[in-house]
């Protein structure tokens, strides 16, 4: 068993903090908990970028996990290919009890990768309905609804 007690936060580097705050506030139907500019030496030591300047916003994800959105001013940010098949690409997966309603709501402000909500026909998520969509920077988010009365378990989780 790992020594770690819980997941504290998930962080995404974004190109425009205001656009990302707008997107994630709509998605999560919540408000920013904290927005702050950082340029302190301890932050440079922590992230490994001398002279770093960045602005961060924090929002609630389910189960007490925090979403940290980070816009770097120094060093200047570049972009990477955000296709999910690329090594290093990551996504978060959120669960819902009303996937069709959320699908219709989310496609109003996000790029949804399918025209309908597919149902998994095999594997550990068999019977669940899932779709992917992206934020303004192409970061992938997955939304899943388990079959009624079913809790998906993989391994010992």
Tab-separated table of C-alpha atoms in Angstrom:
chain	number	residue	atom	x	y	z
A	1	UNK	CA	0.000	0.000	0.000
A	2	UNK	CA	1.286	3.455	-0.885
A	3	UNK	CA	2.347	5.845	1.854
A	4	UNK	CA	0.210	8.573	0.382
A	5	UNK	CA	-3.041	9.310	2.153
A	6	UNK	CA	-5.101	11.048	-0.550
A	7	UNK	CA	-5.077	12.995	-3.786
A	8	UNK	CA	-4.748	16.699	-2.936
A	9	UNK	CA	-4.985	18.415	-6.304
A	10	UNK	CA	-4.675	18.084	-10.051
A	11	UNK	CA	-2.875	20.875	-11.909
A	12	UNK	CA	-3.169	21.970	-15.532
A	13	UNK	CA	-0.989	24.538	-17.293
A	14	UNK	CA	-3.253	26.793	-19.350
A	15	UNK	CA	-2.695	29.513	-21.933
A	16	UNK	CA	-5.274	31.987	-20.626
A	17	UNK	CA	-6.342	31.801	-16.989
A	18	UNK	CA	-9.513	33.854	-17.479
A	19	UNK	CA	-10.747	31.576	-20.288
A	20	UNK	CA	-9.959	28.473	-18.250
A	21	UNK	CA	-11.678	29.841	-15.144
A	22	UNK	CA	-14.774	30.544	-17.233
A	23	UNK	CA	-14.735	27.022	-18.693
A	24	UNK	CA	-14.138	25.127	-15.446
A	25	UNK	CA	-16.598	27.293	-13.498
A	26	UNK	CA	-19.287	26.317	-16.026
A	27	UNK	CA	-18.233	22.672	-16.053
A	28	UNK	CA	-18.016	22.255	-12.281
A	29	UNK	CA	-20.826	24.723	-11.574
A	30	UNK	CA	-18.632	26.319	-8.938
A	31	UNK	CA	-16.561	29.350	-8.137
A	32	UNK	CA	-12.864	30.050	-7.806
A	33	UNK	CA	-11.641	29.351	-4.277
A	34	UNK	CA	-8.429	31.345	-4.645
A	35	UNK	CA	-6.638	33.230	-7.408
A	36	UNK	CA	-3.038	34.281	-6.790
A	37	UNK	CA	0.103	35.478	-8.590
A	38	UNK	CA	3.353	33.696	-7.646
A	39	UNK	CA	6.936	34.862	-8.197
A	40	UNK	CA	8.549	33.926	-4.878
A	41	UNK	CA	11.900	32.139	-4.718
A	42	UNK	CA	10.394	29.113	-2.967
A	43	UNK	CA	8.093	28.617	-5.970
A	44	UNK	CA	11.063	28.794	-8.362
A	45	UNK	CA	12.873	26.242	-6.185
A	46	UNK	CA	9.794	24.009	-6.110
A	47	UNK	CA	9.059	23.973	-9.862
A	48	UNK	CA	12.679	24.238	-10.984
A	49	UNK	CA	12.348	27.425	-13.071
A	50	UNK	CA	14.512	30.343	-11.966
A	51	UNK	CA	12.611	33.634	-12.033
A	52	UNK	CA	9.262	31.902	-12.486
A	53	UNK	CA	6.122	34.029	-12.662
A	54	UNK	CA	2.726	32.409	-12.753
A	55	UNK	CA	-0.857	33.024	-11.802
A	56	UNK	CA	-2.969	30.227	-10.356
A	57	UNK	CA	-6.642	29.647	-9.692
A	58	UNK	CA	-8.065	26.884	-7.529
A	59	UNK	CA	-11.512	25.267	-7.884
A	60	UNK	CA	-13.209	22.306	-6.198
A	61	UNK	CA	-13.351	18.920	-7.888
A	62	UNK	CA	-15.512	16.154	-6.355
A	63	UNK	CA	-14.437	14.402	-3.132
A	64	UNK	CA	-12.446	17.344	-1.807
A	65	UNK	CA	-9.836	17.297	-4.573
A	66	UNK	CA	-8.718	20.696	-5.858
A	67	UNK	CA	-8.198	21.678	-9.501
A	68	UNK	CA	-5.253	24.059	-9.928
A	69	UNK	CA	-5.121	26.082	-13.139
A	70	UNK	CA	-1.693	27.604	-13.823
A	71	UNK	CA	-0.802	30.277	-16.364
A	72	UNK	CA	2.971	30.730	-16.636
A	73	UNK	CA	4.239	34.180	-17.585
A	74	UNK	CA	7.922	33.244	-17.097
A	75	UNK	CA	9.178	31.043	-18.548
A	76	UNK	CA	7.099	31.708	-21.633
A	77	UNK	CA	4.700	28.872	-22.309
A	78	UNK	CA	4.634	26.839	-25.444
A	79	UNK	CA	2.050	24.331	-26.539
A	80	UNK	CA	2.213	20.575	-27.028
A	81	UNK	CA	0.180	18.185	-29.143
A	82	UNK	CA	-2.751	17.350	-26.862
A	83	UNK	CA	-4.015	14.267	-28.706
A	84	UNK	CA	-4.780	11.589	-26.139
A	85	UNK	CA	-2.624	8.991	-27.902
A	86	UNK	CA	0.576	10.980	-27.217
A	87	UNK	CA	2.859	9.832	-24.428
A	88	UNK	CA	2.521	12.128	-21.425
A	89	UNK	CA	-1.039	13.165	-22.227
A	90	UNK	CA	-3.326	12.886	-19.228
A	91	UNK	CA	-6.996	13.330	-18.500
A	92	UNK	CA	-9.318	13.486	-15.544
A	93	UNK	CA	-12.501	11.461	-15.336
A	94	UNK	CA	-15.570	12.712	-13.494
A	95	UNK	CA	-18.655	10.638	-12.692
A	96	UNK	CA	-22.276	11.672	-13.054
A	97	UNK	CA	-25.749	10.258	-12.506
A	98	UNK	CA	-27.231	12.152	-15.473
A	99	UNK	CA	-24.860	11.765	-18.411
A	100	UNK	CA	-27.311	12.672	-21.189
A	101	UNK	CA	-28.234	15.917	-19.424
A	102	UNK	CA	-24.559	16.714	-18.806
A	103	UNK	CA	-23.686	15.828	-22.427
A	104	UNK	CA	-26.230	18.358	-23.703
A	105	UNK	CA	-25.072	21.006	-21.213
A	106	UNK	CA	-21.341	20.517	-21.844
A	107	UNK	CA	-21.544	20.531	-25.647
A	108	UNK	CA	-22.782	24.130	-25.390
A	109	UNK	CA	-19.334	25.326	-24.218
A	110	UNK	CA	-16.827	22.507	-24.874
A	111	UNK	CA	-15.510	20.524	-27.814
A	112	UNK	CA	-17.202	17.137	-27.386
A	113	UNK	CA	-15.453	14.310	-29.246
A	114	UNK	CA	-18.605	12.375	-30.211
A	115	UNK	CA	-22.121	13.136	-31.428
A	116	UNK	CA	-23.719	10.849	-28.848
A	117	UNK	CA	-22.873	9.182	-25.536
A	118	UNK	CA	-21.330	5.757	-26.285
A	119	UNK	CA	-21.939	2.771	-24.008
A	120	UNK	CA	-19.057	0.466	-23.083
A	121	UNK	CA	-19.785	-3.087	-24.243
A	122	UNK	CA	-16.814	-4.859	-22.666
A	123	UNK	CA	-14.137	-4.648	-19.982
A	124	UNK	CA	-14.317	-3.321	-16.424
A	125	UNK	CA	-16.567	-0.419	-17.437
A	126	UNK	CA	-19.071	-2.626	-19.319
A	127	UNK	CA	-22.503	-1.014	-19.314
A	128	UNK	CA	-21.220	2.433	-18.410
A	129	UNK	CA	-21.792	5.456	-20.642
A	130	UNK	CA	-18.814	7.695	-21.325
A	131	UNK	CA	-17.755	10.627	-23.459
A	132	UNK	CA	-14.657	12.784	-23.820
A	133	UNK	CA	-14.469	16.527	-24.307
A	134	UNK	CA	-11.743	19.160	-24.173
A	135	UNK	CA	-11.155	22.463	-22.424
A	136	UNK	CA	-9.990	25.631	-24.266
A	137	UNK	CA	-6.390	24.331	-24.332
A	138	UNK	CA	-7.287	20.851	-25.574
A	139	UNK	CA	-6.958	19.175	-22.158
A	140	UNK	CA	-9.090	16.018	-22.187
A	141	UNK	CA	-11.847	15.387	-19.689
A	142	UNK	CA	-13.879	12.197	-19.492
A	143	UNK	CA	-17.369	11.953	-18.039
A	144	UNK	CA	-18.762	8.547	-17.080
A	145	UNK	CA	-22.039	7.213	-15.732
A	146	UNK	CA	-21.994	3.730	-14.243
A	147	UNK	CA	-24.927	1.378	-14.812
A	148	UNK	CA	-27.629	1.737	-12.120
A	149	UNK	CA	-26.597	0.022	-8.886
A	150	UNK	CA	-23.084	-0.774	-10.137
A	151	UNK	CA	-19.847	0.556	-8.706
A	152	UNK	CA	-16.874	-0.048	-10.974
A	153	UNK	CA	-13.853	-1.498	-9.172
A	154	UNK	CA	-10.478	-2.198	-10.691
A	155	UNK	CA	-7.940	-4.013	-8.540
A	156	UNK	CA	-8.204	-3.209	-4.831
A	157	UNK	CA	-9.562	0.342	-5.100
